[in-house]
Amino acid sequence: MDLLRNFIFVAQESLTPGGGAPPASSPGGPTQGAPGQAPGFGFDQILFILVMLAIFYFLLIRPQQKRAKKHQQLIGSLKKGDNVITSSGIFGRIVAIEGNTLTLEIAKNTQIKVLKGYVGGLANPETEKELATPQAT
């Protein structure tokens, strides 16, 4: 967060006239910029906003869209007999698919219904080992 604050501070200093110093007032009123240029908003500030939007797109929006697309593909490929893990951490085997719901067998003669959207992923031996090992923090 400090890195972002420093970046914004440096960018603001470079965008203000006089290298960060506030514009001096003349006895006749506030100082105006170059003739034909609106004071306070220039091309460099528009460019700064566009760069920030591009950064947000590539760091936040695009990865989230990729995860959502991958999850939709997973939901569409589910079939009877698949072992899955729900988003709440329940392991189960799909015994029936009815529209938007799945019936999971989580133990012998124990079945639950779960919405397809709450399936977190397919359960396989690698996934089980990965979840069983403690995460280093």
Coordinates of N, CA, C and O in Angstrom, one line a residue:
M1 N 0.8 -1.2 0.0 CA 0.0 0.0 0.0 C 0.9 1.2 0.0 O 0.5 2.2 -0.6
D2 N 2.0 1.2 0.7 CA 2.9 2.3 0.8 C 3.5 2.6 -0.6 O 3.7 3.7 -1.0
L3 N 3.8 1.5 -1.3 CA 4.3 1.7 -2.7 C 3.3 2.4 -3.6 O 3.7 3.3 -4.3
L4 N 2.0 2.1 -3.5 CA 1.0 2.8 -4.2 C 0.9 4.2 -3.8 O 0.8 5.1 -4.7
R5 N 0.9 4.5 -2.5 CA 0.9 5.9 -2.1 C 2.1 6.7 -2.6 O 2.0 7.8 -3.1
N6 N 3.3 6.1 -2.6 CA 4.5 6.8 -3.1 C 4.4 7.0 -4.6 O 4.7 8.1 -5.1
F7 N 3.8 6.0 -5.3 CA 3.7 6.2 -6.8 C 2.7 7.4 -7.1 O 3.0 8.2 -7.9
I8 N 1.6 7.4 -6.3 CA 0.6 8.5 -6.6 C 1.2 9.8 -6.2 O 1.1 10.8 -6.9
F9 N 2.0 9.9 -5.1 CA 2.6 11.1 -4.7 C 3.6 11.7 -5.7 O 3.6 12.8 -6.1
V10 N 4.4 10.8 -6.2 CA 5.4 11.1 -7.2 C 4.7 11.6 -8.5 O 5.1 12.6 -9.1
A11 N 3.7 10.8 -8.9 CA 2.9 11.2 -10.1 C 2.3 12.6 -9.9 O 2.3 13.4 -10.9
Q12 N 1.7 12.9 -8.8 CA 1.1 14.1 -8.6 C 2.1 15.3 -8.6 O 1.9 16.3 -9.1
E13 N 3.3 15.0 -8.0 CA 4.3 16.0 -8.1 C 4.8 16.3 -9.5 O 5.0 17.5 -9.8
S14 N 4.9 15.3 -10.3 CA 5.3 15.5 -11.6 C 4.3 16.2 -12.5 O 4.6 16.8 -13.5
L15 N 3.0 16.1 -12.1 CA 1.9 16.6 -12.9 C 1.6 18.1 -12.5 O 1.0 18.8 -13.3
T16 N 2.0 18.5 -11.3 CA 1.7 19.9 -11.0 C 2.8 20.8 -11.5 O 3.9 20.5 -11.7
P17 N 2.3 22.0 -11.9 CA 3.3 23.0 -12.5 C 4.3 23.4 -11.4 O 4.0 23.6 -10.2
G18 N 5.5 23.5 -11.8 CA 6.6 24.0 -10.9 C 7.2 22.9 -10.1 O 7.8 23.1 -9.0
G19 N 7.0 21.6 -10.5 CA 7.6 20.5 -9.8 C 7.1 20.2 -8.4 O 7.8 19.9 -7.5
G20 N 5.8 20.4 -8.1 CA 5.2 20.1 -6.9 C 5.0 21.3 -6.0 O 4.2 21.3 -5.0
A21 N 5.5 22.5 -6.3 CA 5.3 23.7 -5.6 C 3.9 24.2 -6.0 O 3.6 24.2 -7.2
P22 N 3.1 24.7 -5.1 CA 1.8 25.3 -5.5 C 2.0 26.5 -6.3 O 3.0 27.3 -6.2
P23 N 1.1 26.7 -7.3 CA 1.2 27.9 -8.1 C 1.1 29.2 -7.3 O 0.3 29.3 -6.4
A24 N 2.0 30.1 -7.7 CA 2.0 31.4 -7.0 C 0.9 32.3 -7.4 O 0.5 32.3 -8.6
S25 N 0.3 33.0 -6.5 CA -0.8 33.9 -6.9 C -0.3 35.3 -7.2 O 0.7 35.8 -6.6
S26 N -0.8 35.9 -8.2 CA -0.4 37.2 -8.5 C -1.4 38.2 -7.9 O -2.5 37.8 -7.6
P27 N -1.1 39.5 -7.8 CA -2.1 40.4 -7.3 C -3.4 40.5 -8.0 O -4.4 40.8 -7.5
G28 N -3.3 40.1 -9.3 CA -4.5 40.2 -10.1 C -5.4 39.0 -10.0 O -6.5 38.9 -10.5
G29 N -5.0 37.9 -9.3 CA -5.8 36.7 -9.2 C -4.9 35.5 -9.4 O -3.7 35.6 -9.4
P30 N -5.5 34.3 -9.5 CA -4.7 33.1 -9.6 C -4.0 33.0 -10.9 O -4.4 33.6 -11.9
T31 N -2.9 32.3 -10.9 CA -2.1 32.1 -12.1 C -2.8 31.2 -13.1 O -3.4 30.2 -12.7
Q32 N -2.8 31.6 -14.4 CA -3.4 30.8 -15.4 C -2.3 30.1 -16.1 O -1.2 30.5 -16.2
G33 N -2.7 28.9 -16.7 CA -1.7 28.1 -17.5 C -1.4 28.7 -18.8 O -1.7 29.9 -19.1
A34 N -1.0 27.9 -19.7 CA -0.7 28.4 -21.1 C -2.0 28.8 -21.8 O -3.0 28.3 -21.5
P35 N -1.8 29.8 -22.7 CA -3.0 30.3 -23.4 C -3.7 29.1 -24.1 O -3.0 28.3 -24.7
G36 N -5.0 29.0 -24.1 CA -5.7 28.0 -24.8 C -5.8 26.7 -24.0 O -6.4 25.7 -24.5
Q37 N -5.2 26.6 -22.8 CA -5.3 25.4 -22.0 C -6.1 25.6 -20.8 O -5.9 26.6 -20.1
A38 N -7.0 24.7 -20.5 CA -7.9 24.8 -19.3 C -7.0 24.6 -18.1 O -6.3 23.6 -18.0
P39 N -7.1 25.5 -17.1 CA -6.3 25.3 -15.9 C -6.8 24.1 -15.1 O -8.0 23.8 -15.0
G40 N -5.8 23.3 -14.6 CA -6.1 22.2 -13.7 C -6.3 20.8 -14.3 O -6.4 19.9 -13.5
F41 N -6.5 20.7 -15.6 CA -6.7 19.4 -16.1 C -6.0 19.3 -17.5 O -6.5 20.0 -18.4
G42 N -5.0 18.5 -17.7 CA -4.3 18.4 -18.9 C -4.2 17.0 -19.4 O -4.7 16.0 -18.8
F43 N -3.5 16.9 -20.5 CA -3.3 15.6 -21.2 C -2.6 14.6 -20.3 O -2.9 13.4 -20.2
D44 N -1.6 15.1 -19.5 CA -0.8 14.2 -18.7 C -1.7 13.6 -17.6 O -1.5 12.4 -17.2
Q45 N -2.7 14.3 -17.1 CA -3.6 13.7 -16.1 C -4.5 12.7 -16.7 O -4.8 11.7 -16.0
I46 N -5.0 12.9 -17.9 CA -5.8 11.9 -18.6 C -5.0 10.6 -18.8 O -5.5 9.5 -18.6
L47 N -3.8 10.8 -19.2 CA -2.9 9.7 -19.4 C -2.7 8.9 -18.1 O -2.7 7.7 -18.1
F48 N -2.5 9.6 -17.0 CA -2.3 9.0 -15.7 C -3.5 8.1 -15.3 O -3.4 7.0 -14.9
I49 N -4.7 8.7 -15.6 CA -6.0 7.9 -15.3 C -6.1 6.7 -16.1 O -6.4 5.6 -15.7
L50 N -5.7 6.8 -17.4 CA -5.8 5.7 -18.3 C -4.8 4.6 -17.9 O -5.1 3.4 -17.9
V51 N -3.6 5.0 -17.5 CA -2.6 4.0 -17.0 C -3.1 3.3 -15.7 O -3.0 2.1 -15.6
M52 N -3.7 4.0 -14.8 CA -4.3 3.4 -13.6 C -5.4 2.4 -13.9 O -5.5 1.3 -13.4
L53 N -6.3 2.8 -14.9 CA -7.3 1.9 -15.3 C -6.8 0.6 -15.9 O -7.3 -0.5 -15.7
A54 N -5.7 0.7 -16.7 CA -5.1 -0.4 -17.3 C -4.5 -1.3 -16.2 O -4.6 -2.6 -16.3
I55 N -3.9 -0.7 -15.2 CA -3.3 -1.5 -14.2 C -4.4 -2.3 -13.4 O -4.2 -3.5 -13.1
F56 N -5.5 -1.6 -13.1 CA -6.6 -2.3 -12.4 C -7.1 -3.4 -13.3 O -7.5 -4.5 -12.7
Y57 N -7.3 -3.2 -14.6 CA -7.8 -4.2 -15.4 C -6.9 -5.5 -15.4 O -7.4 -6.6 -15.2
F58 N -5.6 -5.3 -15.6 CA -4.7 -6.5 -15.7 C -4.4 -7.1 -14.3 O -4.1 -8.3 -14.2
L59 N -4.6 -6.4 -13.2 CA -4.3 -7.0 -11.9 C -5.5 -7.5 -11.2 O -5.4 -8.4 -10.4
L60 N -6.7 -6.9 -11.5 CA -7.9 -7.3 -10.7 C -9.0 -7.9 -11.6 O -9.5 -9.0 -11.3
I61 N -9.4 -7.3 -12.6 CA -10.5 -7.7 -13.4 C -10.3 -8.9 -14.3 O -11.0 -9.9 -14.2
R62 N -9.2 -8.9 -15.0 CA -8.9 -10.0 -15.9 C -8.7 -11.3 -15.2 O -9.3 -12.3 -15.6
P63 N -7.9 -11.4 -14.1 CA -7.7 -12.7 -13.5 C -9.1 -13.2 -12.9 O -9.3 -14.4 -12.9
Q64 N -9.9 -12.3 -12.4 CA -11.2 -12.7 -11.9 C -12.1 -13.3 -13.0 O -12.8 -14.3 -12.8
Q65 N -12.1 -12.7 -14.2 CA -12.8 -13.2 -15.3 C -12.3 -14.6 -15.7 O -13.1 -15.5 -16.1
K66 N -11.0 -14.8 -15.7 CA -10.4 -16.1 -16.0 C -10.9 -17.2 -15.0 O -11.2 -18.3 -15.4
R67 N -10.9 -16.8 -13.7 CA -11.3 -17.8 -12.7 C -12.8 -18.1 -12.9 O -13.2 -19.3 -12.8
A68 N -13.6 -17.1 -13.2 CA -15.0 -17.4 -13.4 C -15.3 -18.3 -14.6 O -16.1 -19.2 -14.5
K69 N -14.5 -18.0 -15.7 CA -14.7 -18.8 -16.9 C -14.3 -20.3 -16.6 O -15.0 -21.2 -17.0
K70 N -13.2 -20.5 -15.9 CA -12.7 -21.8 -15.6 C -13.7 -22.5 -14.7 O -14.0 -23.7 -14.9
H71 N -14.3 -21.8 -13.7 CA -15.3 -22.4 -12.8 C -16.6 -22.8 -13.6 O -17.1 -23.9 -13.4
Q72 N -17.0 -22.0 -14.6 CA -18.1 -22.3 -15.4 C -17.9 -23.6 -16.2 O -18.8 -24.4 -16.4
Q73 N -16.6 -23.7 -16.8 CA -16.3 -24.9 -17.5 C -16.3 -26.1 -16.6 O -16.8 -27.2 -17.0
L74 N -15.9 -26.0 -15.4 CA -15.9 -27.1 -14.4 C -17.3 -27.5 -14.1 O -17.7 -28.7 -14.1
I75 N -18.2 -26.5 -13.9 CA -19.6 -26.8 -13.6 C -20.3 -27.5 -14.8 O -21.0 -28.5 -14.6
G76 N -19.9 -27.1 -16.0 CA -20.5 -27.7 -17.2 C -20.1 -29.1 -17.4 O -20.7 -29.9 -18.1
S77 N -18.9 -29.5 -16.9 CA -18.3 -30.8 -17.2 C -18.6 -31.8 -16.1 O -18.1 -33.0 -16.2
L78 N -19.3 -31.4 -15.1 CA -19.6 -32.4 -14.0 C -20.5 -33.5 -14.5 O -21.5 -33.3 -15.3
K79 N -20.3 -34.7 -14.0 CA -21.1 -35.9 -14.4 C -21.2 -36.8 -13.2 O -20.5 -36.7 -12.2
K80 N -22.2 -37.7 -13.3 CA -22.4 -38.7 -12.3 C -21.2 -39.5 -12.0 O -20.5 -40.0 -13.0
G81 N -20.8 -39.7 -10.8 CA -19.7 -40.5 -10.4 C -18.4 -39.7 -10.1 O -17.5 -40.2 -9.6
D82 N -18.4 -38.4 -10.4 CA -17.3 -37.5 -10.1 C -17.2 -37.3 -8.6 O -18.2 -37.1 -7.9
N83 N -15.9 -37.3 -8.2 CA -15.7 -36.9 -6.8 C -15.4 -35.4 -6.8 O -14.5 -34.9 -7.5
V84 N -16.1 -34.7 -5.9 CA -16.0 -33.2 -5.9 C -15.7 -32.7 -4.4 O -16.0 -33.5 -3.5
I85 N -15.3 -31.5 -4.4 CA -15.2 -30.8 -3.1 C -16.0 -29.5 -3.2 O -15.9 -28.8 -4.2
T86 N -16.9 -29.3 -2.2 CA -17.7 -28.1 -2.3 C -16.9 -26.9 -1.8 O -15.9 -27.1 -1.2
S87 N -17.5 -25.8 -2.0 CA -16.8 -24.6 -1.5 C -16.7 -24.5 0.0 O -15.9 -23.8 0.6
S88 N -17.6 -25.3 0.7 CA -17.5 -25.3 2.2 C -16.6 -26.4 2.7 O -16.5 -26.6 3.9
G89 N -16.0 -27.2 1.8 CA -15.0 -28.2 2.1 C -15.5 -29.6 2.3 O -14.8 -30.4 2.9
I90 N -16.7 -29.9 1.8 CA -17.3 -31.2 1.9 C -16.9 -32.0 0.7 O -17.0 -31.6 -0.4
F91 N -16.3 -33.2 1.0 CA -16.0 -34.1 -0.1 C -17.2 -35.0 -0.3 O -17.8 -35.5 0.6
G92 N -17.4 -35.3 -1.6 CA -18.5 -36.2 -1.9 C -18.5 -36.7 -3.3 O -17.7 -36.2 -4.2
R93 N -19.3 -37.7 -3.6 CA -19.4 -38.3 -5.0 C -20.7 -38.0 -5.5 O -21.8 -38.1 -4.8
I94 N -20.8 -37.5 -6.8 CA -22.1 -37.2 -7.4 C -22.8 -38.4 -7.7 O -22.4 -39.3 -8.4
V95 N -24.1 -38.5 -7.2 CA -24.9 -39.7 -7.5 C -26.1 -39.3 -8.4 O -26.7 -40.1 -9.0
A96 N -26.4 -38.0 -8.4 CA -27.5 -37.5 -9.3 C -27.3 -36.1 -9.7 O -26.8 -35.3 -8.8
I97 N -27.7 -35.7 -10.9 CA -27.7 -34.3 -11.3 C -29.1 -34.0 -11.8 O -29.6 -34.6 -12.6
E98 N -29.7 -33.0 -11.1 CA -31.1 -32.5 -11.4 C -31.1 -31.0 -11.7 O -31.2 -30.3 -10.7
G99 N -31.0 -30.6 -12.9 CA -31.0 -29.2 -13.2 C -29.8 -28.5 -12.6 O -28.7 -28.7 -13.0
N100 N -30.1 -27.6 -11.6 CA -29.0 -26.8 -11.0 C -28.5 -27.4 -9.7 O -27.7 -26.7 -9.0
T101 N -29.0 -28.6 -9.3 CA -28.6 -29.2 -8.1 C -27.9 -30.5 -8.3 O -28.2 -31.2 -9.3
L102 N -27.1 -30.8 -7.4 CA -26.4 -32.1 -7.4 C -26.7 -32.9 -6.1 O -26.9 -32.2 -5.1
T103 N -26.8 -34.2 -6.2 CA -27.0 -35.0 -5.0 C -25.6 -35.6 -4.8 O -25.1 -36.4 -5.6
L104 N -25.0 -35.3 -3.6 CA -23.7 -35.9 -3.3 C -23.9 -36.9 -2.2 O -24.6 -36.8 -1.2
E105 N -23.1 -38.0 -2.4 CA -23.0 -39.0 -1.3 C -21.7 -38.7 -0.5 O -20.6 -38.8 -1.1
I106 N -21.9 -38.3 0.7 CA -20.7 -37.9 1.5 C -20.3 -39.0 2.5 O -19.2 -39.0 3.0
A107 N -21.1 -40.0 2.7 CA -20.8 -41.2 3.5 C -21.8 -42.3 3.0 O -22.8 -42.0 2.3
K108 N -21.6 -43.5 3.5 CA -22.5 -44.6 3.1 C -23.9 -44.3 3.6 O -24.1 -44.0 4.7
N109 N -24.8 -44.3 2.6 CA -26.3 -44.0 2.9 C -26.5 -42.6 3.4 O -27.5 -42.4 4.1
T110 N -25.6 -41.7 3.1 CA -25.8 -40.3 3.5 C -25.6 -39.4 2.3 O -24.5 -39.3 1.7
Q111 N -26.7 -38.8 1.9 CA -26.7 -37.9 0.7 C -27.2 -36.5 1.0 O -28.1 -36.4 1.9
I112 N -26.6 -35.6 0.4 CA -27.0 -34.2 0.5 C -27.2 -33.6 -0.9 O -26.6 -34.0 -1.9
K113 N -28.0 -32.5 -0.9 CA -28.2 -31.8 -2.2 C -27.4 -30.5 -2.1 O -27.4 -29.8 -1.1
V114 N -26.7 -30.2 -3.2 CA -25.9 -29.0 -3.2 C -26.1 -28.3 -4.6 O -26.3 -28.9 -5.6
L115 N -26.1 -27.0 -4.6 CA -26.2 -26.2 -5.8 C -24.9 -26.4 -6.6 O -23.8 -26.4 -6.0
K116 N -25.0 -26.5 -7.9 CA -23.8 -26.7 -8.8 C -22.8 -25.5 -8.5 O -21.6 -25.8 -8.6
G117 N -23.3 -24.3 -8.3 CA -22.3 -23.2 -8.2 C -21.4 -23.3 -7.0 O -20.4 -22.6 -6.9
Y118 N -21.8 -24.2 -6.0 CA -21.0 -24.3 -4.8 C -20.0 -25.4 -4.8 O -19.4 -25.7 -3.8
V119 N -19.9 -26.0 -6.0 CA -18.8 -27.0 -6.2 C -17.5 -26.2 -6.4 O -17.4 -25.4 -7.3
G120 N -16.5 -26.5 -5.5 CA -15.3 -25.8 -5.6 C -14.3 -26.4 -6.6 O -13.5 -25.7 -7.2
G121 N -14.4 -27.7 -6.8 CA -13.5 -28.4 -7.7 C -13.6 -29.9 -7.6 O -14.3 -30.4 -6.8
L122 N -12.9 -30.5 -8.5 CA -12.9 -32.0 -8.5 C -11.9 -32.5 -7.4 O -10.9 -31.9 -7.2
A123 N -12.3 -33.5 -6.8 CA -11.5 -34.1 -5.7 C -10.7 -35.3 -6.3 O -11.3 -36.2 -6.9
N124 N -9.4 -35.2 -6.2 CA -8.5 -36.3 -6.7 C -7.4 -36.5 -5.6 O -7.3 -35.7 -4.7
P125 N -6.6 -37.5 -5.7 CA -5.6 -37.8 -4.7 C -4.7 -36.6 -4.5 O -4.3 -36.3 -3.3
E126 N -4.3 -35.9 -5.5 CA -3.4 -34.7 -5.4 C -4.1 -33.6 -4.6 O -3.5 -33.0 -3.8
T127 N -5.4 -33.4 -4.9 CA -6.1 -32.3 -4.2 C -6.2 -32.6 -2.7 O -6.0 -31.8 -1.9
E128 N -6.5 -33.9 -2.4 CA -6.7 -34.3 -1.0 C -5.3 -34.1 -0.3 O -5.3 -33.7 0.9
K129 N -4.2 -34.5 -0.9 CA -2.9 -34.4 -0.3 C -2.6 -32.9 -0.1 O -2.1 -32.5 1.0
E130 N -2.9 -32.1 -1.0 CA -2.7 -30.6 -1.0 C -3.4 -30.0 0.2 O -2.9 -29.2 0.9
L131 N -4.7 -30.4 0.3 CA -5.5 -29.8 1.4 C -5.2 -30.4 2.8 O -5.4 -29.7 3.8
A132 N -4.6 -31.6 2.8 CA -4.2 -32.2 4.1 C -2.9 -31.6 4.7 O -2.8 -31.6 5.9
T133 N -2.1 -31.1 3.8 CA -0.8 -30.5 4.4 C -1.1 -29.1 4.9 O -1.8 -28.3 4.3
P134 N -0.5 -28.8 6.1 CA -0.7 -27.4 6.6 C 0.0 -26.4 5.7 O 1.1 -26.6 5.2
Q135 N -0.7 -25.3 5.6 CA -0.2 -24.2 4.8 C 0.8 -23.3 5.6 O 0.5 -22.9 6.7
A136 N 1.9 -23.0 5.0 CA 2.9 -22.1 5.7 C 2.4 -20.6 5.5 O 2.0 -20.2 4.5
T137 N 2.4 -19.9 6.6 CA 1.9 -18.5 6.6 C 3.0 -17.6 6.9 O 4.0 -17.9 7.5

